[in-house]
JSON list of C-alpha atoms in Angstrom, two decimals:
[
{"chain": "A", "resi": 1, "resn": "UNK", "atom": "CA", "xyz": [0.00, 0.00, 0.00]},
{"chain": "A", "resi": 2, "resn": "UNK", "atom": "CA", "xyz": [1.16, 3.52, -0.76]},
{"chain": "A", "resi": 3, "resn": "UNK", "atom": "CA", "xyz": [2.04, 5.75, 2.20]},
{"chain": "A", "resi": 4, "resn": "UNK", "atom": "CA", "xyz": [-0.51, 8.40, 3.18]},
{"chain": "A", "resi": 5, "resn": "UNK", "atom": "CA", "xyz": [1.83, 11.11, 1.87]},
{"chain": "A", "resi": 6, "resn": "UNK", "atom": "CA", "xyz": [1.33, 9.72, -1.67]},
{"chain": "A", "resi": 7, "resn": "UNK", "atom": "CA", "xyz": [-2.16, 11.27, -1.60]},
{"chain": "A", "resi": 8, "resn": "UNK", "atom": "CA", "xyz": [-1.78, 15.08, -1.83]},
{"chain": "A", "resi": 9, "resn": "UNK", "atom": "CA", "xyz": [-5.03, 15.72, 0.04]},
{"chain": "A", "resi": 10, "resn": "UNK", "atom": "CA", "xyz": [-4.00, 13.45, 2.93]},
{"chain": "A", "resi": 11, "resn": "UNK", "atom": "CA", "xyz": [-0.54, 14.99, 3.06]},
{"chain": "A", "resi": 12, "resn": "UNK", "atom": "CA", "xyz": [-2.09, 18.47, 3.22]},
{"chain": "A", "resi": 13, "resn": "UNK", "atom": "CA", "xyz": [-4.48, 17.43, 5.99]},
{"chain": "A", "resi": 14, "resn": "UNK", "atom": "CA", "xyz": [-1.63, 15.87, 8.00]},
{"chain": "A", "resi": 15, "resn": "UNK", "atom": "CA", "xyz": [0.50, 19.01, 7.62]},
{"chain": "A", "resi": 16, "resn": "UNK", "atom": "CA", "xyz": [-2.30, 21.39, 8.63]},
{"chain": "A", "resi": 17, "resn": "UNK", "atom": "CA", "xyz": [-4.04, 19.28, 11.29]},
{"chain": "A", "resi": 18, "resn": "UNK", "atom": "CA", "xyz": [-5.69, 21.53, 13.84]},
{"chain": "A", "resi": 19, "resn": "UNK", "atom": "CA", "xyz": [-4.92, 24.70, 11.88]},
{"chain": "A", "resi": 20, "resn": "UNK", "atom": "CA", "xyz": [-8.60, 25.54, 11.45]},
{"chain": "A", "resi": 21, "resn": "UNK", "atom": "CA", "xyz": [-8.43, 25.88, 7.69]},
{"chain": "A", "resi": 22, "resn": "UNK", "atom": "CA", "xyz": [-11.25, 28.00, 6.30]},
{"chain": "A", "resi": 23, "resn": "UNK", "atom": "CA", "xyz": [-10.53, 27.80, 2.56]},
{"chain": "A", "resi": 24, "resn": "UNK", "atom": "CA", "xyz": [-8.51, 25.26, 0.57]},
{"chain": "A", "resi": 25, "resn": "UNK", "atom": "CA", "xyz": [-8.57, 27.03, -2.76]},
{"chain": "A", "resi": 26, "resn": "UNK", "atom": "CA", "xyz": [-10.64, 27.02, -5.89]},
{"chain": "A", "resi": 27, "resn": "UNK", "atom": "CA", "xyz": [-11.42, 23.53, -7.21]},
{"chain": "A", "resi": 28, "resn": "UNK", "atom": "CA", "xyz": [-12.43, 23.89, -10.85]},
{"chain": "A", "resi": 29, "resn": "UNK", "atom": "CA", "xyz": [-12.90, 21.10, -13.35]},
{"chain": "A", "resi": 30, "resn": "UNK", "atom": "CA", "xyz": [-11.94, 21.40, -17.00]},
{"chain": "A", "resi": 31, "resn": "UNK", "atom": "CA", "xyz": [-12.76, 19.31, -20.06]},
{"chain": "A", "resi": 32, "resn": "UNK", "atom": "CA", "xyz": [-10.84, 19.68, -23.30]},
{"chain": "A", "resi": 33, "resn": "UNK", "atom": "CA", "xyz": [-11.99, 18.53, -26.74]},
{"chain": "A", "resi": 34, "resn": "UNK", "atom": "CA", "xyz": [-10.22, 19.21, -30.05]},
{"chain": "A", "resi": 35, "resn": "UNK", "atom": "CA", "xyz": [-12.57, 20.72, -32.60]},
{"chain": "A", "resi": 36, "resn": "UNK", "atom": "CA", "xyz": [-13.75, 23.97, -34.14]},
{"chain": "A", "resi": 37, "resn": "UNK", "atom": "CA", "xyz": [-16.62, 25.70, -32.33]},
{"chain": "A", "resi": 38, "resn": "UNK", "atom": "CA", "xyz": [-19.21, 27.85, -34.01]},
{"chain": "A", "resi": 39, "resn": "UNK", "atom": "CA", "xyz": [-18.60, 31.48, -33.05]},
{"chain": "A", "resi": 40, "resn": "UNK", "atom": "CA", "xyz": [-20.62, 34.69, -33.29]},
{"chain": "A", "resi": 41, "resn": "UNK", "atom": "CA", "xyz": [-20.79, 37.99, -31.44]},
{"chain": "A", "resi": 42, "resn": "UNK", "atom": "CA", "xyz": [-23.63, 38.37, -28.95]},
{"chain": "A", "resi": 43, "resn": "UNK", "atom": "CA", "xyz": [-25.59, 41.50, -29.98]},
{"chain": "A", "resi": 44, "resn": "UNK", "atom": "CA", "xyz": [-26.40, 42.45, -26.37]},
{"chain": "A", "resi": 45, "resn": "UNK", "atom": "CA", "xyz": [-23.13, 41.86, -24.51]},
{"chain": "A", "resi": 46, "resn": "UNK", "atom": "CA", "xyz": [-20.85, 42.32, -27.56]},
{"chain": "A", "resi": 47, "resn": "UNK", "atom": "CA", "xyz": [-18.89, 39.27, -26.38]},
{"chain": "A", "resi": 48, "resn": "UNK", "atom": "CA", "xyz": [-18.05, 36.28, -28.50]},
{"chain": "A", "resi": 49, "resn": "UNK", "atom": "CA", "xyz": [-20.40, 33.30, -28.09]},
{"chain": "A", "resi": 50, "resn": "UNK", "atom": "CA", "xyz": [-19.01, 29.80, -28.65]},
{"chain": "A", "resi": 51, "resn": "UNK", "atom": "CA", "xyz": [-21.39, 26.89, -29.28]},
{"chain": "A", "resi": 52, "resn": "UNK", "atom": "CA", "xyz": [-21.91, 23.77, -31.36]},
{"chain": "A", "resi": 53, "resn": "UNK", "atom": "CA", "xyz": [-20.85, 20.11, -31.25]},
{"chain": "A", "resi": 54, "resn": "UNK", "atom": "CA", "xyz": [-17.24, 20.78, -30.20]},
{"chain": "A", "resi": 55, "resn": "UNK", "atom": "CA", "xyz": [-18.35, 22.86, -27.22]},
{"chain": "A", "resi": 56, "resn": "UNK", "atom": "CA", "xyz": [-20.98, 20.26, -26.27]},
{"chain": "A", "resi": 57, "resn": "UNK", "atom": "CA", "xyz": [-18.38, 17.48, -26.34]},
{"chain": "A", "resi": 58, "resn": "UNK", "atom": "CA", "xyz": [-15.98, 19.53, -24.20]},
{"chain": "A", "resi": 59, "resn": "UNK", "atom": "CA", "xyz": [-18.83, 20.01, -21.71]},
{"chain": "A", "resi": 60, "resn": "UNK", "atom": "CA", "xyz": [-19.40, 16.23, -21.61]},
{"chain": "A", "resi": 61, "resn": "UNK", "atom": "CA", "xyz": [-15.71, 15.63, -20.93]},
{"chain": "A", "resi": 62, "resn": "UNK", "atom": "CA", "xyz": [-15.76, 18.31, -18.22]},
{"chain": "A", "resi": 63, "resn": "UNK", "atom": "CA", "xyz": [-18.80, 16.71, -16.59]},
{"chain": "A", "resi": 64, "resn": "UNK", "atom": "CA", "xyz": [-16.75, 13.56, -15.93]},
{"chain": "A", "resi": 65, "resn": "UNK", "atom": "CA", "xyz": [-14.06, 15.47, -14.00]},
{"chain": "A", "resi": 66, "resn": "UNK", "atom": "CA", "xyz": [-13.88, 16.07, -10.26]},
{"chain": "A", "resi": 67, "resn": "UNK", "atom": "CA", "xyz": [-12.87, 19.41, -8.79]},
{"chain": "A", "resi": 68, "resn": "UNK", "atom": "CA", "xyz": [-9.22, 20.11, -9.52]},
{"chain": "A", "resi": 69, "resn": "UNK", "atom": "CA", "xyz": [-9.06, 17.82, -12.56]},
{"chain": "A", "resi": 70, "resn": "UNK", "atom": "CA", "xyz": [-8.28, 18.70, -16.18]},
{"chain": "A", "resi": 71, "resn": "UNK", "atom": "CA", "xyz": [-9.54, 15.95, -18.50]},
{"chain": "A", "resi": 72, "resn": "UNK", "atom": "CA", "xyz": [-8.88, 15.63, -22.22]},
{"chain": "A", "resi": 73, "resn": "UNK", "atom": "CA", "xyz": [-10.56, 13.36, -24.75]},
{"chain": "A", "resi": 74, "resn": "UNK", "atom": "CA", "xyz": [-8.72, 10.67, -26.69]},
{"chain": "A", "resi": 75, "resn": "UNK", "atom": "CA", "xyz": [-8.58, 12.73, -29.90]},
{"chain": "A", "resi": 76, "resn": "UNK", "atom": "CA", "xyz": [-6.98, 15.66, -28.04]},
{"chain": "A", "resi": 77, "resn": "UNK", "atom": "CA", "xyz": [-4.42, 13.31, -26.49]},
{"chain": "A", "resi": 78, "resn": "UNK", "atom": "CA", "xyz": [-3.54, 11.78, -29.86]},
{"chain": "A", "resi": 79, "resn": "UNK", "atom": "CA", "xyz": [-3.29, 15.27, -31.40]},
{"chain": "A", "resi": 80, "resn": "UNK", "atom": "CA", "xyz": [-0.82, 16.47, -28.77]},
{"chain": "A", "resi": 81, "resn": "UNK", "atom": "CA", "xyz": [1.36, 13.37, -28.22]},
{"chain": "A", "resi": 82, "resn": "UNK", "atom": "CA", "xyz": [4.95, 13.99, -29.27]},
{"chain": "A", "resi": 83, "resn": "UNK", "atom": "CA", "xyz": [4.63, 17.77, -29.41]}
]
């Protein structure tokens, strides 16, 4: 079995035991998919709006992640290997 220090969360808890931690940081999750989104400017906000199948697939990849994880799909991995 791996020692408790192999798990970053356990190591952090051991180090800060009894410290009364209030905030452990932002835990975002990210999903990455390789593809071209459809893009147009929002007439109200004047910001760019990204949508379409590539954005939907990235959202599905992201939905599988836990806080603090950055997941990529197989096609993104194959596209970036060796670069």
